[in-house]
């Protein structure tokens, strides 16, 4: 039968108005379940496709298998910009696996909408600025549109405003607007209506801009101002005011400026306050001659031009006592010798001081207040003259004298009139009289009257011989009775050398510290003498220095021999002096009994020892234990012993860690000779076998290297000479020519008798070449090969075909025919033998063994294949 559809009410067509919000129901339908599914749905109705594609619709369930198609609001349906119809394909599946697919057509209906303003009016209130005095005319154009493309109308404006709007949206001004008489701002509500009566309203804000059309005027009447000089920066000189008839309520709109080239003053452009901007000094040019300053002030009602007015004012600069007396230089330095006579004039201060004030009494000053340490030795003649004289002689070495080398004096210079330093010198504001201080430094030049004196006429230093080079060994000092003490420099003027070094000692020229420049050796020199000198640049003194070198254990034991190599038999008895070997040592700074011997390295299984081990400068090498190679205890046959000899045998055990100990070394190489394993008992005599070996030291690595390298070079040279000789022989002995193409191999040996020996090659085997597939014959003994002719049978064995006989010259095989003479040979070359067999002809590969063999233009088919064995024989 016919299947019942699951979607009831579909297909269908529905209409919805544009701009519908989200959630608006468009169509309701049911889902009918089959009996097999018990009315259950596996996949709820779903919009699987839409034409055109959109997400503006969705399906929601209302319960009991009832569903609605609603709008999603994303996007909102728009009749003017979107498709007018949508085909929605709805799919459903129940639990029994039955499916259904049907279509719902949604048509979008047009709806009348309000007019929409365009441009800035669509998003904000439009602000329009109109200059006052602007003639009537167009000031703005309003733009609006109807979504249904209807004809729009603009509502007229009230009669109270000086503006009107036309039907096309143009806003016109109806008169000239005066900022001072008319309102400064207008708000116009613009309403636009479509043919069906829907309207929209927006506001236009019109602002009237004031323009400058009046000249400002000054309200300040004063024209002359007086100020003292040296006013601080920012001091107010005058407050200039003005007004603008065009803007009585906003004086801040006026702008003040100075038009003259004067740079002493500045005016605030907004407030008109005239201020001091730089230092005004009445006592320097040009104000020294012209103290009146003329200033032209301009007031404008616009910062960039416009209406303006100007006014000239005069500022008179009044002189004040603002400059103290000044001395150049203000610091004086004078040098006199000690013990100078009294009454001499040292300085005349008035010639160095002045006051730059313009008028008296501002430029009058006096000298007073001589003070300072040692001022009792000096005095001023008068307060007006300013002359400094010496009143008492000074001796630096006199105990009653304080020993001052430099006297610091001060003299006060002050104005006679009351000063006014509040602006120029604010730190003197509280003082009634200005005090200017002159600094005078009088140096008493010392006279070098005394020579340096060493603290001792001779110095003696005890120095261990192991003292490091550069170490300080002592110090010499000298003093000078002059005051102040002279700078003393030290030097070595005699002695201080050794046989190896001219200067073994060095003295610091500053502090007299004595250091060594070379290693001291007690065994060479026990005492050193030299003379040091102290100098104050004019006078000198000397002292002697003795350096006693103290003995230290700084010499290593030296043993003979320090390297030895010998052999011993494996059966050497324990306690035997090995090969009679002994070591004899000596030490320049140690007693012969101070030596101690021990083996540091290489004494495997302790087979060797020394006797005695200490207390003597001579010791013997003793075999301490037997060798045991059979059980595997011993495996080494060569022992390399490292023997240490120290000179600490006489030191107590507790002092060995602190005293200086020196160590000498001896290296021994001992080879153990095994017993012979085979004996021949022929006679009771015995044979002594002497074996000599060259044992190289580790440091002589280059000996085997050079030997090996030389051997390789020699072998290469001999090989090269052999190759040259072979080439020469080949050029001297050319091969015999072939009479025909028979595949015979000729071996030509060049002898002194110029005889030729022929060898016949017999081919007793055959095989197929894997590359060409052709048959070839070969000799089973020599490996010689040749191509086989198709009609030629295999040759008999070598025994059946052998036609040569042995000769008495080394067993060489020759042909039964005699070797032809030179004449016969030449004739045979001209006329080949007719009875020669084809198999007896020699044939040779081209270029074997460096010999050139003539080649035919065509290669015979039966030509032999040369083998490696043949090449070696040739």
mmCIF file of N, CA, C and O in Angstrom, residues 77-129:
data_model
loop_
_atom_site.group_PDB
_atom_site.id
_atom_site.type_symbol
_atom_site.label_atom_id
_atom_site.label_comp_id
_atom_site.label_asym_id
_atom_site.label_seq_id
_atom_site.Cartn_x
_atom_site.Cartn_y
_atom_site.Cartn_z
ATOM 1 N N UNK A 77 14.668 39.942 8.168
ATOM 2 C CA UNK A 77 14.167 39.928 6.788
ATOM 3 C C UNK A 77 13.924 41.346 6.301
ATOM 4 O O UNK A 77 13.331 42.171 7.012
ATOM 5 N N UNK A 78 14.439 41.617 5.106
ATOM 6 C CA UNK A 78 14.295 42.948 4.511
ATOM 7 C C UNK A 78 13.823 42.754 3.067
ATOM 8 O O UNK A 78 14.511 42.137 2.261
ATOM 9 N N UNK A 79 12.659 43.338 2.797
ATOM 10 C CA UNK A 79 12.051 43.139 1.480
ATOM 11 C C UNK A 79 12.876 43.824 0.395
ATOM 12 O O UNK A 79 12.961 43.329 -0.721
ATOM 13 N N UNK A 80 13.479 44.952 0.738
ATOM 14 C CA UNK A 80 14.161 45.730 -0.286
ATOM 15 C C UNK A 80 15.530 45.150 -0.629
ATOM 16 O O UNK A 80 16.035 45.354 -1.735
ATOM 17 N N UNK A 81 16.178 44.470 0.268
ATOM 18 C CA UNK A 81 17.558 44.026 0.032
ATOM 19 C C UNK A 81 17.727 42.517 -0.028
ATOM 20 O O UNK A 81 18.779 42.042 -0.463
ATOM 21 N N UNK A 82 16.695 41.742 0.378
ATOM 22 C CA UNK A 82 16.848 40.288 0.434
ATOM 23 C C UNK A 82 15.894 39.638 -0.560
ATOM 24 O O UNK A 82 14.986 40.304 -1.098
ATOM 25 N N UNK A 83 16.064 38.321 -0.804
ATOM 26 C CA UNK A 83 15.138 37.616 -1.693
ATOM 27 C C UNK A 83 13.703 37.699 -1.168
ATOM 28 O O UNK A 83 13.459 37.816 0.041
ATOM 29 N N UNK A 84 12.768 37.617 -2.106
ATOM 30 C CA UNK A 84 11.350 37.741 -1.741
ATOM 31 C C UNK A 84 10.756 36.417 -1.309
ATOM 32 O O UNK A 84 9.662 36.399 -0.710
ATOM 33 N N UNK A 85 11.421 35.307 -1.551
ATOM 34 C CA UNK A 85 10.858 33.999 -1.230
ATOM 35 C C UNK A 85 11.994 33.049 -0.863
ATOM 36 O O UNK A 85 13.091 33.133 -1.433
ATOM 37 N N UNK A 86 11.684 32.120 0.109
ATOM 38 C CA UNK A 86 12.650 31.130 0.573
ATOM 39 C C UNK A 86 11.983 29.762 0.578
ATOM 40 O O UNK A 86 10.856 29.612 1.087
ATOM 41 N N UNK A 87 12.645 28.751 0.010
ATOM 42 C CA UNK A 87 12.168 27.364 0.042
ATOM 43 C C UNK A 87 12.963 26.615 1.090
ATOM 44 O O UNK A 87 14.189 26.419 0.954
ATOM 45 N N UNK A 88 12.259 26.180 2.162
ATOM 46 C CA UNK A 88 12.908 25.490 3.273
ATOM 47 C C UNK A 88 12.615 24.000 3.155
ATOM 48 O O UNK A 88 11.458 23.584 3.161
ATOM 49 N N UNK A 89 13.662 23.159 3.062
ATOM 50 C CA UNK A 89 13.514 21.713 3.012
ATOM 51 C C UNK A 89 13.620 21.156 4.425
ATOM 52 O O UNK A 89 14.646 21.325 5.089
ATOM 53 N N UNK A 90 12.525 20.474 4.876
ATOM 54 C CA UNK A 90 12.432 19.992 6.249
ATOM 55 C C UNK A 90 12.531 18.474 6.209
ATOM 56 O O UNK A 90 11.831 17.806 5.456
ATOM 57 N N UNK A 91 13.404 17.916 7.077
ATOM 58 C CA UNK A 91 13.651 16.481 7.123
ATOM 59 C C UNK A 91 13.308 15.973 8.509
ATOM 60 O O UNK A 91 13.572 16.646 9.518
ATOM 61 N N UNK A 92 12.731 14.718 8.565
ATOM 62 C CA UNK A 92 12.401 14.091 9.841
ATOM 63 C C UNK A 92 12.616 12.591 9.695
ATOM 64 O O UNK A 92 12.496 12.027 8.593
ATOM 65 N N UNK A 93 12.920 11.891 10.818
ATOM 66 C CA UNK A 93 13.098 10.436 10.835
ATOM 67 C C UNK A 93 12.582 9.908 12.159
ATOM 68 O O UNK A 93 12.903 10.457 13.234
ATOM 69 N N UNK A 94 11.724 8.820 12.099
ATOM 70 C CA UNK A 94 11.215 8.232 13.346
ATOM 71 C C UNK A 94 12.136 7.121 13.793
ATOM 72 O O UNK A 94 13.138 6.796 13.141
ATOM 73 N N UNK A 95 11.754 6.488 14.916
ATOM 74 C CA UNK A 95 12.623 5.451 15.497
ATOM 75 C C UNK A 95 12.591 4.171 14.698
ATOM 76 O O UNK A 95 13.462 3.307 14.880
ATOM 77 N N UNK A 96 11.619 4.032 13.819
ATOM 78 C CA UNK A 96 11.567 2.822 12.992
ATOM 79 C C UNK A 96 12.426 2.970 11.741
ATOM 80 O O UNK A 96 12.481 2.058 10.922
ATOM 81 N N UNK A 97 13.047 4.100 11.534
ATOM 82 C CA UNK A 97 13.892 4.305 10.376
ATOM 83 C C UNK A 97 13.184 4.928 9.213
ATOM 84 O O UNK A 97 13.797 5.143 8.162
ATOM 85 N N UNK A 98 11.885 5.283 9.356
ATOM 86 C CA UNK A 98 11.175 5.937 8.260
ATOM 87 C C UNK A 98 11.571 7.407 8.229
ATOM 88 O O UNK A 98 11.729 8.049 9.264
ATOM 89 N N UNK A 99 11.727 7.952 7.029
ATOM 90 C CA UNK A 99 12.114 9.348 6.854
ATOM 91 C C UNK A 99 11.112 10.036 5.952
ATOM 92 O O UNK A 99 10.363 9.389 5.202
ATOM 93 N N UNK A 100 11.139 11.389 6.054
ATOM 94 C CA UNK A 100 10.277 12.188 5.205
ATOM 95 C C UNK A 100 10.977 13.513 4.959
ATOM 96 O O UNK A 100 11.661 14.063 5.850
ATOM 97 N N UNK A 101 10.828 14.074 3.762
ATOM 98 C CA UNK A 101 11.435 15.346 3.371
ATOM 99 C C UNK A 101 10.398 16.126 2.602
ATOM 100 O O UNK A 101 9.848 15.625 1.620
ATOM 101 N N UNK A 102 10.137 17.370 3.057
ATOM 102 C CA UNK A 102 9.129 18.184 2.403
ATOM 103 C C UNK A 102 9.554 19.629 2.445
ATOM 104 O O UNK A 102 10.530 19.989 3.124
ATOM 105 N N UNK A 103 8.813 20.492 1.728
ATOM 106 C CA UNK A 103 9.235 21.879 1.534
ATOM 107 C C UNK A 103 8.170 22.823 2.071
ATOM 108 O O UNK A 103 6.969 22.630 1.846
ATOM 109 N N UNK A 104 8.674 23.888 2.751
ATOM 110 C CA UNK A 104 7.833 24.997 3.185
ATOM 111 C C UNK A 104 8.345 26.236 2.480
ATOM 112 O O UNK A 104 9.512 26.590 2.606
ATOM 113 N N UNK A 105 7.469 26.918 1.743
ATOM 114 C CA UNK A 105 7.850 28.131 1.023
ATOM 115 C C UNK A 105 7.410 29.333 1.848
ATOM 116 O O UNK A 105 6.232 29.460 2.191
ATOM 117 N N UNK A 106 8.406 30.211 2.182
ATOM 118 C CA UNK A 106 8.137 31.417 2.969
ATOM 119 C C UNK A 106 8.330 32.598 2.044
ATOM 120 O O UNK A 106 9.413 32.778 1.458
ATOM 121 N N UNK A 107 7.262 33.416 1.931
ATOM 122 C CA UNK A 107 7.309 34.611 1.102
ATOM 123 C C UNK A 107 7.364 35.840 1.999
ATOM 124 O O UNK A 107 6.639 35.922 2.997
ATOM 125 N N UNK A 108 8.267 36.770 1.653
ATOM 126 C CA UNK A 108 8.454 38.001 2.433
ATOM 127 C C UNK A 108 7.575 39.083 1.844
ATOM 128 O O UNK A 108 7.634 39.365 0.637
ATOM 129 N N UNK A 109 6.732 39.688 2.697
ATOM 130 C CA UNK A 109 5.807 40.742 2.261
ATOM 131 C C UNK A 109 6.389 42.102 2.587
ATOM 132 O O UNK A 109 7.033 42.287 3.611
ATOM 133 N N UNK A 110 6.152 43.045 1.696
ATOM 134 C CA UNK A 110 6.645 44.409 1.891
ATOM 135 C C UNK A 110 5.811 45.104 2.943
ATOM 136 O O UNK A 110 4.591 44.907 3.039
ATOM 137 N N UNK A 111 6.471 46.014 3.711
ATOM 138 C CA UNK A 111 5.810 46.762 4.767
ATOM 139 C C UNK A 111 6.280 48.195 4.685
ATOM 140 O O UNK A 111 7.477 48.456 4.484
ATOM 141 N N UNK A 112 5.361 49.153 4.799
ATOM 142 C CA UNK A 112 5.727 50.559 4.738
ATOM 143 C C UNK A 112 6.576 50.928 5.945
ATOM 144 O O UNK A 112 6.177 50.679 7.087
ATOM 145 N N UNK A 113 7.764 51.618 5.675
ATOM 146 C CA UNK A 113 8.681 51.990 6.752
ATOM 147 C C UNK A 113 8.842 53.498 6.776
ATOM 148 O O UNK A 113 8.590 54.190 5.800
ATOM 149 N N UNK A 114 9.337 53.929 7.927
ATOM 150 C CA UNK A 114 9.526 55.372 8.097
ATOM 151 C C UNK A 114 10.672 55.858 7.225
ATOM 152 O O UNK A 114 11.594 55.104 6.906
ATOM 153 N N UNK A 115 10.617 57.127 6.844
ATOM 154 C CA UNK A 115 11.744 57.700 6.113
ATOM 155 C C UNK A 115 13.022 57.654 6.956
ATOM 156 O O UNK A 115 12.964 57.704 8.194
ATOM 157 N N UNK A 116 14.120 57.587 6.287
ATOM 158 C CA UNK A 116 15.420 57.474 6.957
ATOM 159 C C UNK A 116 16.301 58.624 6.503
ATOM 160 O O UNK A 116 16.447 58.875 5.305
ATOM 161 N N UNK A 117 16.833 59.352 7.516
ATOM 162 C CA UNK A 117 17.797 60.408 7.206
ATOM 163 C C UNK A 117 19.118 59.794 6.780
ATOM 164 O O UNK A 117 19.509 58.723 7.262
ATOM 165 N N UNK A 118 19.810 60.502 5.921
ATOM 166 C CA UNK A 118 21.083 60.031 5.407
ATOM 167 C C UNK A 118 22.209 60.952 5.855
ATOM 168 O O UNK A 118 21.969 62.094 6.237
ATOM 169 N N UNK A 119 23.406 60.420 5.793
ATOM 170 C CA UNK A 119 24.569 61.217 6.176
ATOM 171 C C UNK A 119 24.708 61.304 7.677
ATOM 172 O O UNK A 119 24.340 60.384 8.434
ATOM 173 N N UNK A 120 25.248 62.431 8.163
ATOM 174 C CA UNK A 120 25.485 62.603 9.598
ATOM 175 C C UNK A 120 24.203 62.677 10.397
ATOM 176 O O UNK A 120 24.178 62.294 11.567
ATOM 177 N N UNK A 121 23.104 63.147 9.779
ATOM 178 C CA UNK A 121 21.848 63.268 10.528
ATOM 179 C C UNK A 121 21.282 61.901 10.881
ATOM 180 O O UNK A 121 20.430 61.803 11.781
ATOM 181 N N UNK A 122 21.724 60.850 10.217
ATOM 182 C CA UNK A 122 21.203 59.523 10.541
ATOM 183 C C UNK A 122 21.742 59.019 11.865
ATOM 184 O O UNK A 122 21.139 58.143 12.491
ATOM 185 N N UNK A 123 22.871 59.559 12.354
ATOM 186 C CA UNK A 123 23.497 59.001 13.552
ATOM 187 C C UNK A 123 23.696 60.029 14.659
ATOM 188 O O UNK A 123 23.990 59.656 15.792
ATOM 189 N N UNK A 124 23.556 61.342 14.378
ATOM 190 C CA UNK A 124 23.822 62.338 15.401
ATOM 191 C C UNK A 124 23.127 63.640 15.056
ATOM 192 O O UNK A 124 22.561 63.813 13.973
ATOM 193 N N UNK A 125 23.160 64.539 16.044
ATOM 194 C CA UNK A 125 22.640 65.893 15.836
ATOM 195 C C UNK A 125 23.678 66.694 15.067
ATOM 196 O O UNK A 125 24.839 66.772 15.469
ATOM 197 N N UNK A 126 23.271 67.291 13.999
ATOM 198 C CA UNK A 126 24.188 68.032 13.145
ATOM 199 C C UNK A 126 24.382 69.437 13.702
ATOM 200 O O UNK A 126 23.407 70.121 14.033
ATOM 201 N N UNK A 127 25.669 69.835 13.813
ATOM 202 C CA UNK A 127 26.007 71.188 14.268
ATOM 203 C C UNK A 127 26.475 71.988 13.063
ATOM 204 O O UNK A 127 27.394 71.573 12.366
ATOM 205 N N UNK A 128 25.853 73.179 12.874
ATOM 206 C CA UNK A 128 26.187 74.064 11.764
ATOM 207 C C UNK A 128 26.652 75.391 12.341
ATOM 208 O O UNK A 128 26.018 75.938 13.251
ATOM 209 N N UNK A 129 27.794 75.886 11.839
ATOM 210 C CA UNK A 129 28.354 77.147 12.313
ATOM 211 C C UNK A 129 28.240 78.177 11.192
ATOM 212 O O UNK A 129 28.684 77.931 10.068
#
